[in-house]
Short mmCIF file of C-alpha atoms in Angstrom, two decimals:
data_model
loop_
_atom_site.label_atom_id
_atom_site.label_comp_id
_atom_site.label_asym_id
_atom_site.label_seq_id
_atom_site.Cartn_x
_atom_site.Cartn_y
_atom_site.Cartn_z
CA MET A 1 2.43 -38.57 -64.64
CA GLY A 2 -1.36 -38.90 -64.51
CA LYS A 3 -3.51 -40.55 -67.12
CA GLN A 4 -4.08 -38.89 -70.47
CA ARG A 5 -7.56 -37.43 -70.92
CA VAL A 6 -10.13 -38.55 -73.50
CA LEU A 7 -13.17 -36.50 -74.56
CA SER A 8 -16.00 -37.60 -76.80
CA GLY A 9 -19.77 -37.36 -77.15
CA VAL A 10 -22.89 -38.46 -79.01
CA GLN A 11 -25.89 -36.42 -80.09
CA PRO A 12 -29.26 -37.17 -78.45
CA THR A 13 -31.09 -37.63 -81.73
CA GLY A 14 -32.89 -40.88 -80.96
CA ASN A 15 -31.66 -44.39 -80.31
CA LEU A 16 -28.02 -45.35 -80.84
CA HIS A 17 -27.36 -47.91 -83.57
CA LEU A 18 -24.69 -50.54 -84.17
CA GLY A 19 -22.52 -48.03 -86.01
CA ASN A 20 -22.42 -45.77 -82.95
CA TYR A 21 -21.69 -48.72 -80.69
CA LEU A 22 -19.09 -50.60 -82.72
CA GLY A 23 -17.48 -47.49 -84.19
CA ALA A 24 -17.33 -45.41 -81.02
CA ILE A 25 -18.79 -46.49 -77.70
CA ARG A 26 -17.27 -49.97 -77.55
CA THR A 27 -13.90 -48.36 -78.20
CA TRP A 28 -14.46 -46.09 -75.22
CA VAL A 29 -15.37 -49.04 -73.01
CA ASP A 30 -12.32 -51.02 -74.13
CA ILE A 31 -9.85 -48.23 -73.33
CA GLN A 32 -11.49 -46.41 -70.43
CA GLU A 33 -9.31 -47.89 -67.68
CA ASN A 34 -6.24 -46.37 -69.34
CA TYR A 35 -7.55 -42.79 -69.47
CA ASP A 36 -9.31 -40.03 -67.57
CA ASN A 37 -12.53 -39.91 -69.60
CA PHE A 38 -15.15 -37.22 -70.16
CA PHE A 39 -18.14 -38.41 -72.18
CA CYS A 40 -20.91 -35.93 -72.87
CA VAL A 41 -24.35 -36.00 -74.45
CA VAL A 42 -23.89 -33.23 -77.02
CA ASP A 43 -27.39 -31.78 -76.99
CA LEU A 44 -26.22 -28.38 -78.29
CA HIS A 45 -25.14 -30.11 -81.48
CA ALA A 46 -28.56 -31.75 -81.79
CA ILE A 47 -30.28 -28.50 -82.80
CA THR A 48 -28.00 -27.69 -85.74
CA VAL A 49 -30.60 -29.52 -87.83
CA PRO A 50 -34.41 -29.46 -87.35
CA HIS A 51 -35.32 -31.30 -84.16
CA ASP A 52 -38.35 -32.15 -82.04
CA PRO A 53 -38.26 -30.15 -78.77
CA LYS A 54 -40.78 -32.55 -77.23
CA SER A 55 -38.30 -35.44 -77.38
CA LEU A 56 -34.94 -33.72 -76.82
CA ALA A 57 -34.88 -34.12 -73.03
CA GLN A 58 -35.99 -37.77 -73.14
CA ASP A 59 -33.48 -38.53 -75.90
CA THR A 60 -30.78 -36.98 -73.71
CA TYR A 61 -31.71 -39.33 -70.88
CA THR A 62 -31.68 -42.24 -73.34
CA ILE A 63 -28.13 -41.57 -74.53
CA ALA A 64 -26.82 -41.09 -70.98
CA ALA A 65 -28.44 -44.37 -69.90
CA LEU A 66 -27.03 -46.16 -72.95
CA TYR A 67 -23.53 -44.94 -72.08
CA LEU A 68 -23.87 -46.73 -68.76
CA ALA A 69 -25.62 -49.76 -70.25
CA CYS A 70 -22.86 -50.21 -72.83
CA GLY A 71 -20.23 -50.37 -70.09
CA ILE A 72 -18.99 -46.84 -69.41
CA ASP A 73 -17.70 -47.12 -65.83
CA LEU A 74 -17.99 -44.11 -63.50
CA GLU A 75 -14.80 -45.20 -61.74
CA TYR A 76 -12.89 -44.12 -64.85
CA SER A 77 -15.32 -41.82 -66.65
CA THR A 78 -17.43 -38.71 -66.20
CA ILE A 79 -20.80 -38.56 -67.97
CA PHE A 80 -22.51 -35.18 -68.38
CA VAL A 81 -24.83 -33.16 -70.59
CA GLN A 82 -23.15 -30.58 -72.81
CA SER A 83 -25.73 -27.80 -72.32
CA HIS A 84 -25.45 -28.13 -68.52
CA VAL A 85 -21.92 -26.70 -68.77
CA THR A 86 -22.29 -23.19 -70.18
CA ALA A 87 -18.56 -22.88 -70.87
CA HIS A 88 -19.14 -24.87 -74.08
CA SER A 89 -21.25 -22.12 -75.61
CA GLU A 90 -19.04 -19.32 -74.34
CA LEU A 91 -15.79 -20.80 -75.59
CA ALA A 92 -17.42 -21.56 -78.96
CA TRP A 93 -18.16 -17.83 -79.36
CA LEU A 94 -14.63 -16.84 -78.41
CA LEU A 95 -13.17 -19.35 -80.87
CA ASN A 96 -15.57 -18.10 -83.58
CA CYS A 97 -13.85 -14.75 -83.37
CA ILE A 98 -10.38 -16.09 -84.11
CA THR A 99 -11.30 -18.71 -86.74
CA PRO A 100 -11.21 -17.76 -90.46
CA LEU A 101 -14.54 -18.28 -92.22
CA ASN A 102 -12.94 -20.20 -95.09
CA TRP A 103 -11.79 -22.88 -92.64
CA LEU A 104 -15.45 -23.70 -91.98
CA GLU A 105 -16.57 -23.45 -95.58
CA ARG A 106 -14.25 -26.27 -96.61
CA MET A 107 -15.77 -28.76 -94.17
CA ILE A 108 -17.05 -31.73 -96.18
CA GLN A 109 -19.91 -32.61 -93.81
CA PHE A 110 -21.29 -29.08 -94.00
CA LYS A 111 -21.28 -29.18 -97.79
CA GLU A 112 -23.09 -32.53 -97.83
CA LYS A 113 -25.73 -31.57 -95.26
CA ALA A 114 -26.24 -28.10 -96.71
CA VAL A 115 -27.17 -29.64 -100.06
CA LYS A 116 -29.87 -31.72 -98.33
CA GLN A 117 -31.28 -28.80 -96.33
CA GLY A 118 -31.17 -26.19 -99.09
CA GLU A 119 -32.44 -22.79 -97.96
CA ASN A 120 -33.14 -24.11 -94.46
CA VAL A 121 -29.48 -24.61 -93.65
CA SER A 122 -28.61 -22.81 -90.39
CA VAL A 123 -25.56 -20.86 -89.28
CA GLY A 124 -25.28 -23.47 -86.52
CA LEU A 125 -24.68 -26.22 -89.07
CA LEU A 126 -21.80 -24.24 -90.56
CA ASP A 127 -20.49 -23.36 -87.13
CA TYR A 128 -20.83 -26.63 -85.24
CA PRO A 129 -17.19 -27.69 -85.85
CA ILE A 130 -16.26 -24.66 -83.71
CA LEU A 131 -18.53 -25.92 -80.94
CA MET A 132 -16.92 -29.35 -81.33
CA ALA A 133 -13.52 -27.68 -80.97
CA ALA A 134 -14.72 -25.97 -77.80
CA ASP A 135 -15.98 -29.30 -76.43
CA ILE A 136 -12.54 -30.85 -76.89
CA LEU A 137 -10.33 -27.93 -75.88
CA LEU A 138 -12.24 -27.12 -72.69
CA TYR A 139 -11.09 -30.41 -71.15
CA ASN A 140 -7.47 -30.32 -72.31
CA ALA A 141 -8.11 -33.61 -74.07
CA ASP A 142 -5.01 -35.54 -75.07
CA ARG A 143 -6.89 -37.99 -77.28
CA VAL A 144 -10.24 -37.85 -79.09
CA PRO A 145 -11.89 -41.07 -80.35
CA VAL A 146 -13.09 -40.21 -83.87
CA GLY A 147 -14.38 -42.07 -86.88
CA GLU A 148 -13.04 -41.43 -90.36
CA ASP A 149 -15.85 -38.91 -91.02
CA GLN A 150 -14.79 -36.74 -88.06
CA LYS A 151 -11.05 -36.61 -88.75
CA GLN A 152 -11.40 -33.33 -90.66
CA HIS A 153 -13.17 -31.73 -87.71
CA LEU A 154 -10.44 -32.82 -85.33
CA GLU A 155 -7.85 -31.35 -87.67
CA LEU A 156 -9.80 -28.09 -87.52
CA THR A 157 -9.71 -28.26 -83.71
CA ARG A 158 -5.96 -28.69 -83.82
CA ASP A 159 -5.60 -25.75 -86.22
CA ILE A 160 -7.76 -23.52 -84.02
CA ALA A 161 -5.80 -24.41 -80.89
CA ALA A 162 -2.50 -23.77 -82.66
CA ARG A 163 -3.77 -20.42 -84.01
CA PHE A 164 -4.97 -19.33 -80.57
CA ASN A 165 -1.69 -20.29 -78.90
CA ASP A 166 0.29 -18.52 -81.61
CA GLN A 167 -1.67 -15.29 -81.26
CA PHE A 168 -2.43 -15.14 -77.54
CA ALA A 169 0.05 -17.38 -75.71
CA THR A 170 3.70 -18.40 -75.85
CA ARG A 171 5.37 -21.55 -77.06
CA GLN A 172 6.69 -22.15 -73.56
CA LYS A 173 3.24 -21.72 -71.97
CA PRO A 174 0.40 -22.57 -74.40
CA VAL A 175 -3.18 -22.04 -73.23
CA LEU A 176 -4.87 -24.76 -75.29
CA LYS A 177 -3.68 -28.36 -75.58
CA ILE A 178 -3.52 -29.74 -79.13
CA PRO A 179 -5.32 -33.11 -79.14
CA GLU A 180 -4.46 -36.29 -81.04
CA PRO A 181 -6.97 -38.65 -82.73
CA LEU A 182 -7.74 -42.08 -81.33
CA ILE A 183 -9.01 -44.15 -84.26
CA ARG A 184 -10.19 -47.75 -84.09
CA SER A 185 -9.39 -49.65 -87.28
CA GLU A 186 -12.00 -52.39 -86.90
CA GLY A 187 -15.61 -51.36 -86.90
CA ALA A 188 -14.77 -47.70 -87.39
CA ARG A 189 -17.15 -47.47 -90.33
CA VAL A 190 -20.24 -49.67 -90.11
CA MET A 191 -22.31 -49.53 -93.27
CA SER A 192 -26.05 -49.41 -93.94
CA LEU A 193 -28.07 -52.64 -94.12
CA THR A 194 -29.78 -51.35 -97.26
CA ASP A 195 -26.70 -50.01 -99.06
CA GLY A 196 -23.25 -51.36 -98.28
CA THR A 197 -21.59 -48.28 -99.80
CA ARG A 198 -23.16 -45.85 -97.32
CA LYS A 199 -22.47 -45.39 -93.64
CA MET A 200 -25.08 -46.58 -91.12
CA SER A 201 -26.78 -43.40 -89.97
CA LYS A 202 -29.56 -42.14 -87.71
CA SER A 203 -30.48 -39.63 -90.41
CA ASP A 204 -31.32 -42.33 -92.98
CA PRO A 205 -35.11 -42.14 -93.52
CA SER A 206 -35.40 -45.94 -93.52
CA ASP A 207 -35.25 -47.61 -90.11
CA LEU A 208 -34.45 -50.86 -91.96
CA SER A 209 -31.02 -49.41 -92.78
CA ARG A 210 -29.78 -49.74 -89.21
CA ILE A 211 -30.00 -51.93 -86.13
CA ASN A 212 -30.66 -49.84 -83.04
CA LEU A 213 -29.25 -50.95 -79.71
CA LEU A 214 -32.72 -51.06 -78.18
CA ASP A 215 -34.43 -52.90 -81.04
CA PRO A 216 -36.34 -55.98 -79.75
CA PRO A 217 -35.15 -59.39 -81.03
CA GLU A 218 -38.03 -59.80 -83.49
CA LEU A 219 -37.24 -56.45 -85.13
CA ILE A 220 -33.53 -57.28 -85.38
CA ASP A 221 -34.46 -60.56 -87.07
CA LYS A 222 -36.77 -58.74 -89.49
CA LYS A 223 -34.13 -56.16 -90.43
CA ILE A 224 -31.44 -58.78 -91.06
CA LYS A 225 -33.81 -60.92 -93.12
CA ARG A 226 -34.60 -57.90 -95.30
CA CYS A 227 -31.08 -56.47 -95.54
CA LYS A 228 -29.57 -56.12 -98.99
CA THR A 229 -27.44 -59.02 -100.23
CA ASP A 230 -26.41 -60.47 -103.61
CA PRO A 231 -27.08 -63.72 -105.53
CA VAL A 232 -23.53 -65.06 -105.15
CA ARG A 233 -23.05 -68.16 -103.00
CA GLY A 234 -20.04 -68.20 -100.72
CA LEU A 235 -19.22 -65.23 -98.52
CA GLU A 236 -16.02 -63.21 -98.69
CA PHE A 237 -14.36 -60.06 -97.41
CA ASP A 238 -12.90 -57.20 -99.45
CA ASN A 239 -14.60 -57.81 -102.79
CA LYS A 240 -15.39 -54.30 -104.04
CA ASP A 241 -18.28 -55.67 -106.07
CA ARG A 242 -19.87 -57.12 -102.89
CA PRO A 243 -19.95 -54.25 -100.34
CA GLU A 244 -22.93 -55.69 -98.45
CA CYS A 245 -21.17 -59.03 -98.07
CA ASN A 246 -18.10 -57.35 -96.61
CA ASN A 247 -20.23 -55.26 -94.25
CA LEU A 248 -22.32 -58.14 -92.90
CA LEU A 249 -19.30 -60.39 -92.39
CA SER A 250 -17.54 -57.55 -90.56
CA LEU A 251 -20.57 -57.05 -88.33
CA TYR A 252 -20.67 -60.74 -87.51
CA GLY A 253 -16.98 -60.81 -86.63
CA LEU A 254 -17.23 -57.75 -84.38
CA LEU A 255 -20.35 -58.97 -82.56
CA ALA A 256 -19.13 -62.56 -82.21
CA GLY A 257 -15.64 -61.54 -81.14
CA LYS A 258 -14.03 -63.43 -84.02
CA THR A 259 -11.10 -62.51 -86.22
CA LYS A 260 -11.40 -61.89 -89.93
CA GLN A 261 -9.63 -65.18 -90.60
CA GLU A 262 -12.01 -67.10 -88.32
CA VAL A 263 -15.07 -65.59 -89.99
CA THR A 264 -13.67 -66.36 -93.44
CA LEU A 265 -13.13 -70.03 -92.60
CA GLU A 266 -16.55 -70.34 -90.98
CA CYS A 267 -18.60 -68.56 -93.63
CA GLN A 268 -16.85 -68.99 -96.98
CA GLU A 269 -19.10 -71.88 -98.06
CA MET A 270 -22.35 -70.44 -96.66
CA GLY A 271 -25.28 -69.03 -98.57
CA TRP A 272 -27.30 -66.07 -97.30
CA GLY A 273 -30.09 -68.35 -96.11
CA GLN A 274 -27.64 -69.96 -93.68
CA PHE A 275 -25.70 -66.83 -92.73
CA LYS A 276 -28.54 -64.41 -91.97
CA PRO A 277 -30.02 -66.47 -89.10
CA LEU A 278 -26.50 -66.82 -87.68
CA LEU A 279 -25.97 -63.04 -87.84
CA SER A 280 -29.41 -62.39 -86.35
CA GLU A 281 -28.85 -64.74 -83.40
CA THR A 282 -25.39 -63.32 -82.76
CA THR A 283 -26.68 -59.73 -82.85
CA VAL A 284 -29.57 -60.44 -80.48
CA GLU A 285 -27.27 -62.12 -77.97
CA ALA A 286 -24.65 -59.37 -78.18
CA LEU A 287 -27.21 -56.62 -77.53
CA LYS A 288 -29.26 -58.42 -74.87
CA PRO A 289 -27.10 -57.32 -71.89
CA ILE A 290 -27.26 -53.71 -73.10
CA ARG A 291 -31.05 -53.73 -73.38
CA LEU A 292 -31.48 -55.27 -69.93
CA LYS A 293 -29.04 -52.86 -68.26
CA TYR A 294 -30.63 -49.89 -70.03
CA GLN A 295 -34.08 -50.78 -68.72
CA GLU A 296 -32.71 -51.18 -65.20
CA ILE A 297 -31.18 -47.69 -65.36
CA MET A 298 -34.27 -46.04 -66.86
CA ASP A 299 -36.39 -47.57 -64.12
CA ASN A 300 -34.28 -45.61 -61.61
CA LYS A 301 -34.33 -42.01 -62.84
CA ASP A 302 -33.07 -40.74 -59.47
CA TYR A 303 -29.84 -42.63 -60.03
CA LEU A 304 -29.48 -41.28 -63.57
CA ASP A 305 -30.11 -37.71 -62.40
CA LYS A 306 -27.44 -38.19 -59.72
CA VAL A 307 -24.93 -39.40 -62.34
CA LEU A 308 -25.60 -36.37 -64.56
CA ARG A 309 -25.55 -33.92 -61.64
CA GLU A 310 -22.20 -35.20 -60.38
CA GLY A 311 -20.88 -35.31 -63.94
CA LYS A 312 -21.86 -31.69 -64.46
CA GLU A 313 -19.99 -30.63 -61.33
CA LYS A 314 -16.80 -32.45 -62.38
CA ALA A 315 -17.01 -31.14 -65.94
CA GLN A 316 -17.64 -27.56 -64.82
CA THR A 317 -14.55 -27.54 -62.62
CA VAL A 318 -12.29 -28.43 -65.54
CA ALA A 319 -14.13 -26.45 -68.23
CA ASN A 320 -14.43 -23.23 -66.25
CA HIS A 321 -10.72 -23.25 -65.47
CA THR A 322 -9.86 -23.55 -69.18
CA LEU A 323 -12.38 -20.86 -70.10
CA SER A 324 -10.89 -18.54 -67.49
CA GLU A 325 -7.40 -19.04 -68.94
CA VAL A 326 -8.69 -18.35 -72.48
CA LYS A 327 -10.45 -15.14 -71.41
CA LYS A 328 -7.36 -14.02 -69.50
CA ALA A 329 -5.22 -14.58 -72.60
CA LEU A 330 -7.71 -12.60 -74.70
CA GLY A 331 -7.51 -9.68 -72.28
CA TYR A 332 -10.94 -9.80 -70.64
CA LEU A 333 -11.62 -8.11 -67.32
CA PRO A 334 -12.04 -10.90 -64.73
CA SER A 335 -15.51 -11.35 -63.23
CA LEU A 336 -15.92 -9.10 -60.19
#
């Protein structure tokens, strides 16, 4: 048997932060040798909320370059841009037509984002879990690396695939593969530097809430110095009254490559004045190779274009085959 296939992607909405890296991309790097990987820059998802068209293309380049800089290896992985493979949009429409509306209306992320956007909320925001399902199902993905906040969307993907197979295929010969989640326990939910009860997010209006992978050392130091802490001396994990303490200790352990027990022994007698410089130094050193590799890649746009062009070709071969099988099952006249 060949390797199982993994599919995942990140939106090109600016710089990636530590939450993206520790919660997703580092997981991909760690497991990539064991799978046949397709990693896309999901630029179609990026316009479900208001976006700047002047920066979308450059942001797409940035994410693709960061994939490579973080350690995604082209020997095991295919990197491509979602909008370059038109099957994503076409399959999303076909799946729209077999998915009950109430399945989308119960999505927690839509409810949360719709409240923020008010009357400006788009149909695309409601519908983007269908596009996510198309992304996954086009590549017959066996496993999908997801954080806790995306588990509901993966369940929807599984429900859609099962519904399609039930209505338009047979149990002996299903058209769409039902994927399984691949969830990393450590670092799966990195919290904000300004509020330890909220997830680190690119949408947070304060840049001080997150450490971006391309932040220069002096900015990382500034953000960690200003991050929210508490007046208690002695640092500890898992105290519900000290969410920031738990978050910062977890970050340190993940970036330093230390176990929870090792971090506890090292830091339990520390005050914040001693710990913050340690966390800052560790973060700068952990991100330095990524920043240097990123700059090397961005200085050679011809190479990056070649990676995305070859990735598109590989992705199209797989995606177009799946799309053809879906259209055949739905009864469409084949292209003449």
